[in-house]
Structures are given as C-alpha cells and as structure tokens.
mmCIF file of C-alpha atoms in Angstrom:
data_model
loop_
_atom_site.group_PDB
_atom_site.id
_atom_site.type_symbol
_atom_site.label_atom_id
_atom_site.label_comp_id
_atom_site.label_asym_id
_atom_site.label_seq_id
_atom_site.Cartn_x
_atom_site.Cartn_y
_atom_site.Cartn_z
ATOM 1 C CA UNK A 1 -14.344 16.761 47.989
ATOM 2 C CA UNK A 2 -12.901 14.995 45.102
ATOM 3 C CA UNK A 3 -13.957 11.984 46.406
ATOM 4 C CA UNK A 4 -17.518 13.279 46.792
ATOM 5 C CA UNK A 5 -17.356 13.618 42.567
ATOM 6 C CA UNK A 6 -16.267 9.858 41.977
ATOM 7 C CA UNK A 7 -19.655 9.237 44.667
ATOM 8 C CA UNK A 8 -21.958 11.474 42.433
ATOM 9 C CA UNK A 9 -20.654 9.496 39.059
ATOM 10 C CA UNK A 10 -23.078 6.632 40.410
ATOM 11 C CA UNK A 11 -26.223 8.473 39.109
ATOM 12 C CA UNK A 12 -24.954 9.621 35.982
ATOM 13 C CA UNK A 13 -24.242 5.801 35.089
ATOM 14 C CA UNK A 14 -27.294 5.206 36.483
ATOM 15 C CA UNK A 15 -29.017 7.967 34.400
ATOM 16 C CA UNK A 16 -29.956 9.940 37.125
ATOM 17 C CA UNK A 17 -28.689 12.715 35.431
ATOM 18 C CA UNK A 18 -30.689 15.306 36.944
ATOM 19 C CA UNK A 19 -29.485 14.431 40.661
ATOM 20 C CA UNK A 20 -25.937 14.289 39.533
ATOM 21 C CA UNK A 21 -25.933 17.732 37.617
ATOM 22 C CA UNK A 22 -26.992 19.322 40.526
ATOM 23 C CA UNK A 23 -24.681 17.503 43.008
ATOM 24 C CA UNK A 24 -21.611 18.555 40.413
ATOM 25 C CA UNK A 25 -23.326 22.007 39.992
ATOM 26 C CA UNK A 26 -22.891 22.023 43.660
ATOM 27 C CA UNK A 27 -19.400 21.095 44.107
ATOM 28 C CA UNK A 28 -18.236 22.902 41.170
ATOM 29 C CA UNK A 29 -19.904 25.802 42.928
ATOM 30 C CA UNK A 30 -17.583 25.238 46.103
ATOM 31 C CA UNK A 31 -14.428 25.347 43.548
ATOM 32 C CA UNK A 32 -14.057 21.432 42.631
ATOM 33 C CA UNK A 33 -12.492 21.544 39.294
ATOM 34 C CA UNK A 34 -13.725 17.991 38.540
ATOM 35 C CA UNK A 35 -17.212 19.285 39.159
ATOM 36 C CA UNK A 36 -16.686 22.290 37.198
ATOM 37 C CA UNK A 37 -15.829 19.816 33.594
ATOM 38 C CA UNK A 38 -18.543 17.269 34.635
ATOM 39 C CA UNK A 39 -21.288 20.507 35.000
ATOM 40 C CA UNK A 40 -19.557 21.761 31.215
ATOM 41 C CA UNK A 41 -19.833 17.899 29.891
ATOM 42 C CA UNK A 42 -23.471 17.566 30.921
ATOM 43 C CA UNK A 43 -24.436 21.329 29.278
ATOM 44 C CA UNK A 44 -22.821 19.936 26.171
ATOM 45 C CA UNK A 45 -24.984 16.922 26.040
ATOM 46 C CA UNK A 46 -28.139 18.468 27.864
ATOM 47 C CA UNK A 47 -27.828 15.800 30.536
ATOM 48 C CA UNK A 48 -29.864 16.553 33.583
ATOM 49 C CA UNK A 49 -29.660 20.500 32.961
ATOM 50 C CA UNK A 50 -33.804 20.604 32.055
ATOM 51 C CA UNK A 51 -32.546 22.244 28.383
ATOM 52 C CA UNK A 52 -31.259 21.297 25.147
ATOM 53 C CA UNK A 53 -27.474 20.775 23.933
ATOM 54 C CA UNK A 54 -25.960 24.323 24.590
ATOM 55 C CA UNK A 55 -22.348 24.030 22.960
ATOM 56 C CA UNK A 56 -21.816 27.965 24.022
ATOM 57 C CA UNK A 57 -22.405 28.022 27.698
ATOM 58 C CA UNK A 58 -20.420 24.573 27.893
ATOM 59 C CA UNK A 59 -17.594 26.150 26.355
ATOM 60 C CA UNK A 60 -17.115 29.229 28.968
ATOM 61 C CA UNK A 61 -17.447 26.092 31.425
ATOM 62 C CA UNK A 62 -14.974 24.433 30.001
ATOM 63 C CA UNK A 63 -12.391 27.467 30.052
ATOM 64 C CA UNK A 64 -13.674 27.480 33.649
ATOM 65 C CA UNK A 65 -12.747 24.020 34.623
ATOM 66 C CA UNK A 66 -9.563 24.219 32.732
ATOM 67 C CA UNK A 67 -8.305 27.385 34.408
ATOM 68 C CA UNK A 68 -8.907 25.801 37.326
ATOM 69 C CA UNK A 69 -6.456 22.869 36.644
ATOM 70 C CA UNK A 70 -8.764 20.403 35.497
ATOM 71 C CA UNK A 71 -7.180 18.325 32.912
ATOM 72 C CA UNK A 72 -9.774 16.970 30.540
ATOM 73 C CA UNK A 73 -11.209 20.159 30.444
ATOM 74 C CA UNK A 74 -7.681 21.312 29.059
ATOM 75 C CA UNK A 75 -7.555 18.572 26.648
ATOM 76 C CA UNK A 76 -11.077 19.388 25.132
ATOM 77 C CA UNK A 77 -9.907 22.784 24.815
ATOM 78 C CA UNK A 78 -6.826 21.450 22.841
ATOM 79 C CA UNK A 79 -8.618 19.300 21.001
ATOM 80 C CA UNK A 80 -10.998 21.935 19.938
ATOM 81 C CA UNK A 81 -8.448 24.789 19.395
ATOM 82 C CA UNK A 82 -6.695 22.255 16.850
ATOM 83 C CA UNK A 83 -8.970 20.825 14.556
ATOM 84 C CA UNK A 84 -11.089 24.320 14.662
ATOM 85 C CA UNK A 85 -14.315 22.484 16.597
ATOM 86 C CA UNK A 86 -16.986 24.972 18.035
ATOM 87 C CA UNK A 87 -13.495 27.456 18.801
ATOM 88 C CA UNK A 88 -11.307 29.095 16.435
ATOM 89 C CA UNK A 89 -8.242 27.271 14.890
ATOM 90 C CA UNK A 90 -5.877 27.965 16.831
ATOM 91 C CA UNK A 91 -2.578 25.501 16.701
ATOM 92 C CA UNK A 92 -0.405 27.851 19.216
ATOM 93 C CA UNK A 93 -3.216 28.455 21.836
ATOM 94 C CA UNK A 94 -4.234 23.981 21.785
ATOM 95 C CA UNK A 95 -1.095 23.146 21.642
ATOM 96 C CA UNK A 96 -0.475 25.239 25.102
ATOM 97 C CA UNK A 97 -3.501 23.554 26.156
ATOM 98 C CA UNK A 98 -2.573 20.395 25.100
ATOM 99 C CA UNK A 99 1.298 20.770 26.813
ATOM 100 C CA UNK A 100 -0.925 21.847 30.118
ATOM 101 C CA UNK A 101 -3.348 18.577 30.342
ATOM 102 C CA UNK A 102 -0.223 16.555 29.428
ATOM 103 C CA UNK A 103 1.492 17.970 32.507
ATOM 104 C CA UNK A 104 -1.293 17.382 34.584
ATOM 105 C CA UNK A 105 -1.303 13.648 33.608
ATOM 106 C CA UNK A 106 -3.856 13.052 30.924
ATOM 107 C CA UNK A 107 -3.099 9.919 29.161
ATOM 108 C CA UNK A 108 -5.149 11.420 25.671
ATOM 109 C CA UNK A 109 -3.445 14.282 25.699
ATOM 110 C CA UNK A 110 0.113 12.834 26.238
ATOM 111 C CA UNK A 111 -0.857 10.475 23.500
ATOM 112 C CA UNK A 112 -1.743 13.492 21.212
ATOM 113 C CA UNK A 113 1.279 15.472 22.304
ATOM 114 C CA UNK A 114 3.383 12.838 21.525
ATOM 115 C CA UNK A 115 2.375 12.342 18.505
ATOM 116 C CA UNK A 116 2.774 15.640 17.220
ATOM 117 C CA UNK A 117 6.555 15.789 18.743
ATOM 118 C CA UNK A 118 6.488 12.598 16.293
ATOM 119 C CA UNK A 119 5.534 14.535 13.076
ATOM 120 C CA UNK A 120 8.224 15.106 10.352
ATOM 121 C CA UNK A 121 7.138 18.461 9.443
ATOM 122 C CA UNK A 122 7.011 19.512 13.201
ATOM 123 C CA UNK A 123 10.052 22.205 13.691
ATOM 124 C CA UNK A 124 10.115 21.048 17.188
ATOM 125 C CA UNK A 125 10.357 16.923 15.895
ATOM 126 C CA UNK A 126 11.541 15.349 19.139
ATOM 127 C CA UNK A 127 11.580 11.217 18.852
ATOM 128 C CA UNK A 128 12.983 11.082 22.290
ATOM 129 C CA UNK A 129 10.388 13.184 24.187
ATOM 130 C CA UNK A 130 7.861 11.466 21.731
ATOM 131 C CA UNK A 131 8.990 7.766 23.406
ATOM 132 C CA UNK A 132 8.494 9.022 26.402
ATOM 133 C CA UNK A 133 4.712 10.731 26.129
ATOM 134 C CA UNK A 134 3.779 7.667 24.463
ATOM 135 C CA UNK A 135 4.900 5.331 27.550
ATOM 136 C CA UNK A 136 3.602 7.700 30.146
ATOM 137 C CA UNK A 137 -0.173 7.266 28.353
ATOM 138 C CA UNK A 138 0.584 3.918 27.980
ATOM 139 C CA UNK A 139 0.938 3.595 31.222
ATOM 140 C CA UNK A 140 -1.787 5.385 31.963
ATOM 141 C CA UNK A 141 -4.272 2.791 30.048
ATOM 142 C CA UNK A 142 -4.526 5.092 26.870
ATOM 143 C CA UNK A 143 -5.103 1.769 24.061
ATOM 144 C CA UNK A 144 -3.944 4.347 21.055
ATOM 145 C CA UNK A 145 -0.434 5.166 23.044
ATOM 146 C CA UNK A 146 -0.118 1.364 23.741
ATOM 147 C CA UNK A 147 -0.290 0.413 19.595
ATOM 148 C CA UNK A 148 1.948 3.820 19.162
ATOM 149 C CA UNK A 149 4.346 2.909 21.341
ATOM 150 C CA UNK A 150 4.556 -0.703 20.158
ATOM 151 C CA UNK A 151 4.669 0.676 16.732
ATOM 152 C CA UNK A 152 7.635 3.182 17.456
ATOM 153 C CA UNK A 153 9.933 0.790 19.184
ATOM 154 C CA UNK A 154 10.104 -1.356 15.629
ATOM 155 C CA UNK A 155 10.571 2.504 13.866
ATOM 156 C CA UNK A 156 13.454 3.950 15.787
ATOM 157 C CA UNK A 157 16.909 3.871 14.654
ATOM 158 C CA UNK A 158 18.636 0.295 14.869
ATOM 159 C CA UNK A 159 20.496 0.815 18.285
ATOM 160 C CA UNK A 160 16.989 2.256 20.116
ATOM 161 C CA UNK A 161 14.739 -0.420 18.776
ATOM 162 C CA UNK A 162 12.670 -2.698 21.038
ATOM 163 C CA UNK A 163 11.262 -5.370 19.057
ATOM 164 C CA UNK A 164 10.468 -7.720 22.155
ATOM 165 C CA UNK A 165 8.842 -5.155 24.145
ATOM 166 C CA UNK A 166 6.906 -4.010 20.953
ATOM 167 C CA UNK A 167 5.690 -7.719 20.195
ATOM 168 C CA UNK A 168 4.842 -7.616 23.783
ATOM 169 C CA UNK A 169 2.931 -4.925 23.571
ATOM 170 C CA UNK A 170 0.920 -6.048 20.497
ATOM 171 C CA UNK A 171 0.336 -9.382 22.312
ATOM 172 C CA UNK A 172 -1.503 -7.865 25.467
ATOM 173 C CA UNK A 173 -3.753 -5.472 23.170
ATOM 174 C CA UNK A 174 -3.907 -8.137 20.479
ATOM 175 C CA UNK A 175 -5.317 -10.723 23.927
ATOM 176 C CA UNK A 176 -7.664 -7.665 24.972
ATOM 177 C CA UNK A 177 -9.474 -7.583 21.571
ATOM 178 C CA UNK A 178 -7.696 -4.616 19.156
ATOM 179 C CA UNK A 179 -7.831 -5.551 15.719
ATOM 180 C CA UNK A 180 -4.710 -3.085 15.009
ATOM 181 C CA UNK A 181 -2.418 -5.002 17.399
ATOM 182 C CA UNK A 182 -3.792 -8.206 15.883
ATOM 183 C CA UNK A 183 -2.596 -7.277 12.209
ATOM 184 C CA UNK A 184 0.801 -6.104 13.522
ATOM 185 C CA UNK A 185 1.496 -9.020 15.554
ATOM 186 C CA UNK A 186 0.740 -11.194 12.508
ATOM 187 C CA UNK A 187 3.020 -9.082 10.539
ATOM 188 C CA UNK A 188 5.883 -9.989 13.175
ATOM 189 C CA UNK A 189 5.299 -13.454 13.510
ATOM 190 C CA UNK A 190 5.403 -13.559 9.657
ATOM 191 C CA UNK A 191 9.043 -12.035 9.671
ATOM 192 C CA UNK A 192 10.240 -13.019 13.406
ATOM 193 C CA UNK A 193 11.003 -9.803 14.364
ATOM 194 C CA UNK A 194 10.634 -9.889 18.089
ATOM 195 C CA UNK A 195 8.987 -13.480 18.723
ATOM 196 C CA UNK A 196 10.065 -16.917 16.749
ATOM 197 C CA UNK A 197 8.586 -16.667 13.024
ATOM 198 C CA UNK A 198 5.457 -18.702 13.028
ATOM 199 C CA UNK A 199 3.583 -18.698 9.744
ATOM 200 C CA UNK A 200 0.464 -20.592 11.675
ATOM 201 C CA UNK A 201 -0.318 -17.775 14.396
ATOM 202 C CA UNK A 202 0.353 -15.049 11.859
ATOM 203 C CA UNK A 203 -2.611 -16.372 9.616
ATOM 204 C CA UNK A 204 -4.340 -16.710 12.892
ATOM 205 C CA UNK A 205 -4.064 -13.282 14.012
ATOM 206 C CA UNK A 206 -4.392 -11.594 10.432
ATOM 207 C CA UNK A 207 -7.934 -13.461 9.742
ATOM 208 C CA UNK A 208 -8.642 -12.228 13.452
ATOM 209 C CA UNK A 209 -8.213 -8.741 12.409
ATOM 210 C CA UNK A 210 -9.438 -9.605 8.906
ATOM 211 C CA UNK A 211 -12.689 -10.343 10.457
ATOM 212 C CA UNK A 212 -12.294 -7.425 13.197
ATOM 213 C CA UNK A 213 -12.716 -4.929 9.875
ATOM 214 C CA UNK A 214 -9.207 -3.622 10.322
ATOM 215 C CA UNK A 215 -7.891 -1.304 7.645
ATOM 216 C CA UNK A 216 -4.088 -2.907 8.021
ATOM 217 C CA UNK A 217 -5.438 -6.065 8.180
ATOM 218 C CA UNK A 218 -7.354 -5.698 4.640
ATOM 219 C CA UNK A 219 -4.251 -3.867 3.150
ATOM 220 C CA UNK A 220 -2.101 -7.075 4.173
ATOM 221 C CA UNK A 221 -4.880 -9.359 2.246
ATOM 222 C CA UNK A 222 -4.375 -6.654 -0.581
ATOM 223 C CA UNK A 223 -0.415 -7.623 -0.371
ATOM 224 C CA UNK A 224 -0.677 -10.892 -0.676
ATOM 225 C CA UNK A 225 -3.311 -11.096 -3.874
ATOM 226 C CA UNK A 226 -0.551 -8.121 -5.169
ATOM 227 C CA UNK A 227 2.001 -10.441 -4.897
ATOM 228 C CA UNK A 228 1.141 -13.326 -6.581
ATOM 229 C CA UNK A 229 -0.867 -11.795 -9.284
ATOM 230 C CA UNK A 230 -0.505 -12.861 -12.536
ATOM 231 C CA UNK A 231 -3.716 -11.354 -14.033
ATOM 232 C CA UNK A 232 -5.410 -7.918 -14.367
ATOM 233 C CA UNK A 233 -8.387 -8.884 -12.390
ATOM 234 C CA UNK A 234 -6.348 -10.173 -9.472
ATOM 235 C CA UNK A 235 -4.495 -6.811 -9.399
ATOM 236 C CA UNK A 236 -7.890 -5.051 -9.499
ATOM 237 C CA UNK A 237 -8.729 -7.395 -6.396
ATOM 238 C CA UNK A 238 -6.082 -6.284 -4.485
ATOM 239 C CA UNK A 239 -6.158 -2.406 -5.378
ATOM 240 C CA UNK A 240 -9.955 -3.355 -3.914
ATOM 241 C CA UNK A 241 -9.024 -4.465 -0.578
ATOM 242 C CA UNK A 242 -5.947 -1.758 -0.544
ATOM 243 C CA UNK A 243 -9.637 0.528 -0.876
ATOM 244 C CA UNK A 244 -11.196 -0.789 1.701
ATOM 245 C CA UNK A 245 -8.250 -0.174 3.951
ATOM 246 C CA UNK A 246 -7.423 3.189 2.209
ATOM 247 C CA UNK A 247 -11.355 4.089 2.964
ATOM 248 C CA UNK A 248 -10.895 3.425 7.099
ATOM 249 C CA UNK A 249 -8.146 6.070 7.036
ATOM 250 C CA UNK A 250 -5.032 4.152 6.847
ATOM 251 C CA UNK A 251 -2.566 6.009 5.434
ATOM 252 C CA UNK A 252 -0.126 3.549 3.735
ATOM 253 C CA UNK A 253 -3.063 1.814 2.214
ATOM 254 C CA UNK A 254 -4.278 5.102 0.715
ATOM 255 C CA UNK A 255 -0.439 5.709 -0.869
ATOM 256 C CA UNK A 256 -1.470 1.721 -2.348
ATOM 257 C CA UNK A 257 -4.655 3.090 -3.624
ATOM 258 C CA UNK A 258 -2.861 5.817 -5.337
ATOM 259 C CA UNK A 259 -0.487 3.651 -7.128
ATOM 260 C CA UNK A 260 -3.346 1.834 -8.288
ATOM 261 C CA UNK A 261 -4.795 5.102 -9.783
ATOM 262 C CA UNK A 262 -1.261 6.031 -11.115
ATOM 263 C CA UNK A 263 -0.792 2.369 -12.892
ATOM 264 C CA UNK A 264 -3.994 1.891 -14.415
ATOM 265 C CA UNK A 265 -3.269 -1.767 -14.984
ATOM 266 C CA UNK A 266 -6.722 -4.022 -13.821
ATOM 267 C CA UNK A 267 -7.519 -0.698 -12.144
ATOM 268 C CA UNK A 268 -9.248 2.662 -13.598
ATOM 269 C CA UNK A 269 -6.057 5.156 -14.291
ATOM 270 C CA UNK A 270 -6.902 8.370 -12.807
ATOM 271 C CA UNK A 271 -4.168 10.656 -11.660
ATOM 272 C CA UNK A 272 -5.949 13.064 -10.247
ATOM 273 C CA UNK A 273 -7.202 10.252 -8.081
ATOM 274 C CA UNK A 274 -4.405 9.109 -7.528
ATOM 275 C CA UNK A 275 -2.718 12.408 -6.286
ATOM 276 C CA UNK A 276 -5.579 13.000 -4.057
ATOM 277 C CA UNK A 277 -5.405 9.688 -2.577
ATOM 278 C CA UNK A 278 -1.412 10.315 -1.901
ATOM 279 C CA UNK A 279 -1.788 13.718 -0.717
ATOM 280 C CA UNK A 280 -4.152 11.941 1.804
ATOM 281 C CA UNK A 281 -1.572 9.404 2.811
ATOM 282 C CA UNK A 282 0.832 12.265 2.655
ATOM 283 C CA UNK A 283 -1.290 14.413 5.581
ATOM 284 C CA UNK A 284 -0.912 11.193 8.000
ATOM 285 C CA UNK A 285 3.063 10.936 7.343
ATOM 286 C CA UNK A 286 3.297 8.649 5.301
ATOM 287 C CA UNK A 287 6.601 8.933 3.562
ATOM 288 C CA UNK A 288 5.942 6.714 0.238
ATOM 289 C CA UNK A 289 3.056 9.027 -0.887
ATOM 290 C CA UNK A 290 5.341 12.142 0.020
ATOM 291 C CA UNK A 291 7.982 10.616 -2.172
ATOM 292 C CA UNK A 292 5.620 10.005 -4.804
ATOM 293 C CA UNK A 293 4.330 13.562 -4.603
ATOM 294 C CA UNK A 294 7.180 15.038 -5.140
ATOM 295 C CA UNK A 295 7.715 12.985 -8.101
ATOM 296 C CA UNK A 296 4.238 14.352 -9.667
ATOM 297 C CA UNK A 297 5.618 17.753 -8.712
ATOM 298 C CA UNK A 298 8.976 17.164 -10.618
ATOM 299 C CA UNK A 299 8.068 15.847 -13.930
ATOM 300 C CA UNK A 300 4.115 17.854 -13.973
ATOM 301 C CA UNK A 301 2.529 14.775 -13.835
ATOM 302 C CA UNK A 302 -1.144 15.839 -13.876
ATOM 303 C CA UNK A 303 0.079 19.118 -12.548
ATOM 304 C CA UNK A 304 2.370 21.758 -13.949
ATOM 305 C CA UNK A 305 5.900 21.503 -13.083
ATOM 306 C CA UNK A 306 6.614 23.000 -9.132
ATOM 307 C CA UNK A 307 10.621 22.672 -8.451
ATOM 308 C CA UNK A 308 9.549 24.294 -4.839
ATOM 309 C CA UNK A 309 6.871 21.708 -4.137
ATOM 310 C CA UNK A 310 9.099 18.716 -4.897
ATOM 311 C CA UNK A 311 12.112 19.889 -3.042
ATOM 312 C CA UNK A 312 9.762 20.030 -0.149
ATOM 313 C CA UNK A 313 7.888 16.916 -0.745
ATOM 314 C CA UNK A 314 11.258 15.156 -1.503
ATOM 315 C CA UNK A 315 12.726 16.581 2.275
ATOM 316 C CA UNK A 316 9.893 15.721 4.183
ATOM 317 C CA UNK A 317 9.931 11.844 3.189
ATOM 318 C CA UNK A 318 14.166 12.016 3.310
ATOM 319 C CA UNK A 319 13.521 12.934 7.111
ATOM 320 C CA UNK A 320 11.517 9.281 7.754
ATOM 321 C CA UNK A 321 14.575 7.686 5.479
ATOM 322 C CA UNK A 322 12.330 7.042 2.613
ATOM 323 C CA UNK A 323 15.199 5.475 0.212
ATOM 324 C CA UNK A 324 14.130 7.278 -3.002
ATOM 325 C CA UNK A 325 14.152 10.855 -1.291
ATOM 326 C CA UNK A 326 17.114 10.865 0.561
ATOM 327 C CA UNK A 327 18.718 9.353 -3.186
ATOM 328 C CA UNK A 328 17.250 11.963 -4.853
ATOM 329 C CA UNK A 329 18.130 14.706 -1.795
ATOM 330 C CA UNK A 330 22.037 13.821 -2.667
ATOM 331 C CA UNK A 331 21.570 14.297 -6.424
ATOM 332 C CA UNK A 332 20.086 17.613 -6.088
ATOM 333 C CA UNK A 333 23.018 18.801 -3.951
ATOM 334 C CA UNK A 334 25.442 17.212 -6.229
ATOM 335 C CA UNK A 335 24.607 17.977 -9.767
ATOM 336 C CA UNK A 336 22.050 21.111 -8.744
ATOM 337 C CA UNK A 337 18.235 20.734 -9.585
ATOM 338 C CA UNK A 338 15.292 21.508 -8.363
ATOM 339 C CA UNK A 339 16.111 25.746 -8.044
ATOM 340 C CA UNK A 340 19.302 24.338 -5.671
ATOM 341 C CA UNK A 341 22.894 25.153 -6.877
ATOM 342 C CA UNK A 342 25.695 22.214 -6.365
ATOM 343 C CA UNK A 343 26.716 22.270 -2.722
ATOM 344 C CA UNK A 344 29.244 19.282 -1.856
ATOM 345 C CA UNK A 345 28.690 19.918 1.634
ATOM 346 C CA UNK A 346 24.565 19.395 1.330
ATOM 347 C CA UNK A 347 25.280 16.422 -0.931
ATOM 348 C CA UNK A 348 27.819 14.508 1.863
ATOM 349 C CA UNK A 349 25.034 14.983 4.308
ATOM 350 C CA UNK A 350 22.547 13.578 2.241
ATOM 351 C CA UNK A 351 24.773 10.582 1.307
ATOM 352 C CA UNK A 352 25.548 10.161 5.019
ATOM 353 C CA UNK A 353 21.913 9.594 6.049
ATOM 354 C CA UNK A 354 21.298 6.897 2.785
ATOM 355 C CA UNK A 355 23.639 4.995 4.198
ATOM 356 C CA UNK A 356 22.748 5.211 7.811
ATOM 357 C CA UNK A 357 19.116 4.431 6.458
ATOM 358 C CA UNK A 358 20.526 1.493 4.049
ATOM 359 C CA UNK A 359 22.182 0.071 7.102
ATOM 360 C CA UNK A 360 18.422 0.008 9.419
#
C-alpha cells in the first residue's frame, strides 16, 4: 500500500493533481497514513481537490494523518502549535508533537527538537541529547542539521569538540552549494581549526558565500573593514555590511548592528535601536547581545533601572560562557548586587565556570 503512494507521487510532479488527489483520497480512505497527509497537503494548497485553499478542513486532516502515525503530519502540527500558525500557541501540545514525529524518524523535526534541547533558557537544556538529534537528521539528509551539527562540534566543551569532523562537514555542504557552510569553512581555514590554515581557500570560500548573499559571509566582510578602520566612514561601512547580515536574520550580526547604534561613531547613535536590534540577537541565543542587555538593564541605559532583568539577562549569557557575564555572575555573589545578598558559595561556582570557560 505504501508503495502504491510513492507510485501516485508521479502525477503530482507531473501536475496531474487531480488523478493523484483522488488516488491518495483513495488510499487514505483504506487507512494509509501517507495518503491521509498527502489528501491534507493538497486541501491546503487546493491541488486537484476542484476548490480553493481550505486551511480548516486541511487541518482536521492533518490531526487525522498524524493520529494515525504519520510523521510529517506530526511535524506540521508542531510546527503550527509553536509559532501559533492557523492553531493556537501552544508550546506543550507542539512540542509533544514535535517529540512524536522525531520518534517516528523525521529528519525536520529532529532538527527542530534538537535545537530547542540546545536553547539556554530551555529548563530541560540537554547538549548531549541535542548532539545526537542533530546527527540522526543529519543523517537523514536534513541540510540545516548538517551546518548545526558542524557548528556544535566547534561549540562544545574542549574535551567533546570535533573540529575535523565539523570542517568535514562544512566541506561536503560547502561542495554541494550552501553559502553558510562556505563562510564557516573560510572562517576555519583562516584560523586552522580543523584543516591546515590556508589564507588562499579562505578568501576563496568567503567571496563564494559573499556572492551566495550569505548573512555570515557579509558580517565577516563587516569584520574585516571594522578592523582596520581608521576613519568614521569606514566604520559606517562596516556597521553597513554588519546590516545587511543583521537584516537576513543572523543573530550575531544583529548584536554588531546594535553596537553600532550604541557607539554612534560613523554610525547614527540610537539606543533604542540599538536595544531592539540586541534584544533581536538576544531571541536567537546569542550571548553577546544578552550580555549587553543586561548591561542596559543595570545602569538604565535608555531604560529605567531593572536589577531583575539584568540578573536574568546576565545568567542566561553566563550559561553559553559569555566572559563578561559569568565575571559579573561572581561579583554579584561576592560583594551582593543586583537584589542578591553575598553568598560565597554562589560566588565559587561562578568563579569555577570563568575559569573552565577561560581555559576553552
């Protein structure tokens, strides 16, 4: 029977879409949950149904198909239940969703669930389980778990690192055309972590992803004007390429951005701009802007003082081993601040995990 769906696919890539509605109507019919998502798929798109989009009856299909063990039926649901799209938000009820297609073998949804396991504000933070997810989608062709997993093997802590089977990674995706595995693999051939430094291929690979419109890529161009600047209008160049990365979504570009706003200097000073643009970098993990939003929070700057904000701001970027925090983390426990009393026991903790993080 399931082989009977992969048959039917034929006429939707042929267009047929009308014969191959009815031939998954059919089979979903007969209990085929593969039938049952491709009949809720083609009522979303009103492909070969005779009506319009109808987002409604696709999604009682869609329970349909997932109840019935279909797995990217589950993961829509998941998907949908967690960013609030056509159902309810709902992070409990996608995430069981999301745990359920993961079982079943769904490289997106491993992918997803891994990241969240990933997350430093996630109670449940599991790095390990997080590894894993991400080489099972790998594995299963997923090209975001490939980059993820490539990119986690350089984060872990010193003794779990991989940085030849990360630059191995980046190489294969970097050969089959992704711009982000491009820009990473130029960044390790520029430091010789995990291949033999080579200054030639990393300009090669960074002007491929230059070209490829990559938002790393354009921060890295933005780096490089930053760093030999000696004007105002060659700081304003690169806090222009950090916006062009910051504008595709990448996080540690947008905390760049920010700093530009903060600073002022061949840039416009804005600080609400600026703490919007961290707060942004802030709500993809990155650990500099949380740092830097806790300092806002601290001192009221462009915001009245929040002691509560801060403290959280400064835990969640000491729990990537952002430098600053954890410093800052220690002092708190040690002199009291931030609404905390003096606790010698929270302070040796803190000082514990600078060092481990000095020593990465």
């Amino acid at each position: 029977m399931i082989s009977q769906v992969w048959l039917d696919e034929r006429y939707m890539f042929a267009e047929r879409y009308v014969s191959a509605y009815w031939n998954f109507k059919r089979q979903a019919a007969k209990g085929n949950a593969g039938a049952m998502f491709r009949v809720a798929e083609m009522t979303e798109r009103g492909q070969g149904t005779g009506k319009n989009s109808d987002v409604d009856v696709a999604k009682a299909l869609y329970f349909k198909a997932a109840e019935a063990g279909d797995a990217r039926a589950q993961a829509w649901l998941a998907y949908h239940y967690l960013f609030g799209i056509t159902l309810p938000l709902d992070k409990v009820e996608g995430l069981r969703w999301l745990r359920l297609a993961a079982d079943k073998g769904n490289p997106g949804a491993r992918n997803q669930l891994a990241r969240w396991y990933e997350r430093s504000d996630n109670p449940e933070r599991d790095l390990i389980q997080a590894r894993s997810l991400y080489r099972q989608a790998q594995e299963g062709k997923d090209p975001d778990a490939r980059i993820a997993l490539a990119r986690m093997l350089l984060d872990l802590p010193k003794a779990q690192r991989d940085p030849e089977q990360a630059a191995a990674l980046y190489k294969v995706a970097a050969d089959d055309g992704d711009p982000r595995a491009m820009s990473a693999l130029s960044a390790l051939y520029t430091g010789g972590v995990g291949v033999v430094a080579n200054l030639e291929l990393s300009e090669k690979w960074l002007e491929e992803a230059f070209k490829a419109r990559d938002p790393r890529a354009a921060m890295m161009r933005g780096d490089q004007r930053m760093s030999s600047a000696s004007a105002a209008t060659e700081i304003g160049d690169a806090c222009s390429l950090y916006r062009r990365a910051a504008e595709r979504g990448y996080a540690p570009a947008q905390a760049r951005l920010a700093h530009c706003f903060m600073v002022g200097k061949g840039w416009v000073q804005d600080i609400q701009r600026a703490r919007l643009w961290y707060e942004l970098a802030a709500s993809e993990n990155d650990a500099t802007a949380m740092a830097a939003l806790a300092g806002m929070a601290e001192h009221g700057v462009g915001q009245t003082v929040d002691a509560a904000a801060a403290l959280n701001w400064y835990r969640l970027a000491a729990q990537q081993y952002e430098l600053s925090a954890l410093e800052r983390m220690r002092t708190i426990y040690m002199d009291g601040g931030l609404g905390q009393a003096p606790d010698a026991q929270q302070a040796a903790l803190w000082l514990a995990r600078l060092e481990e993080a000095r020593s990465l």
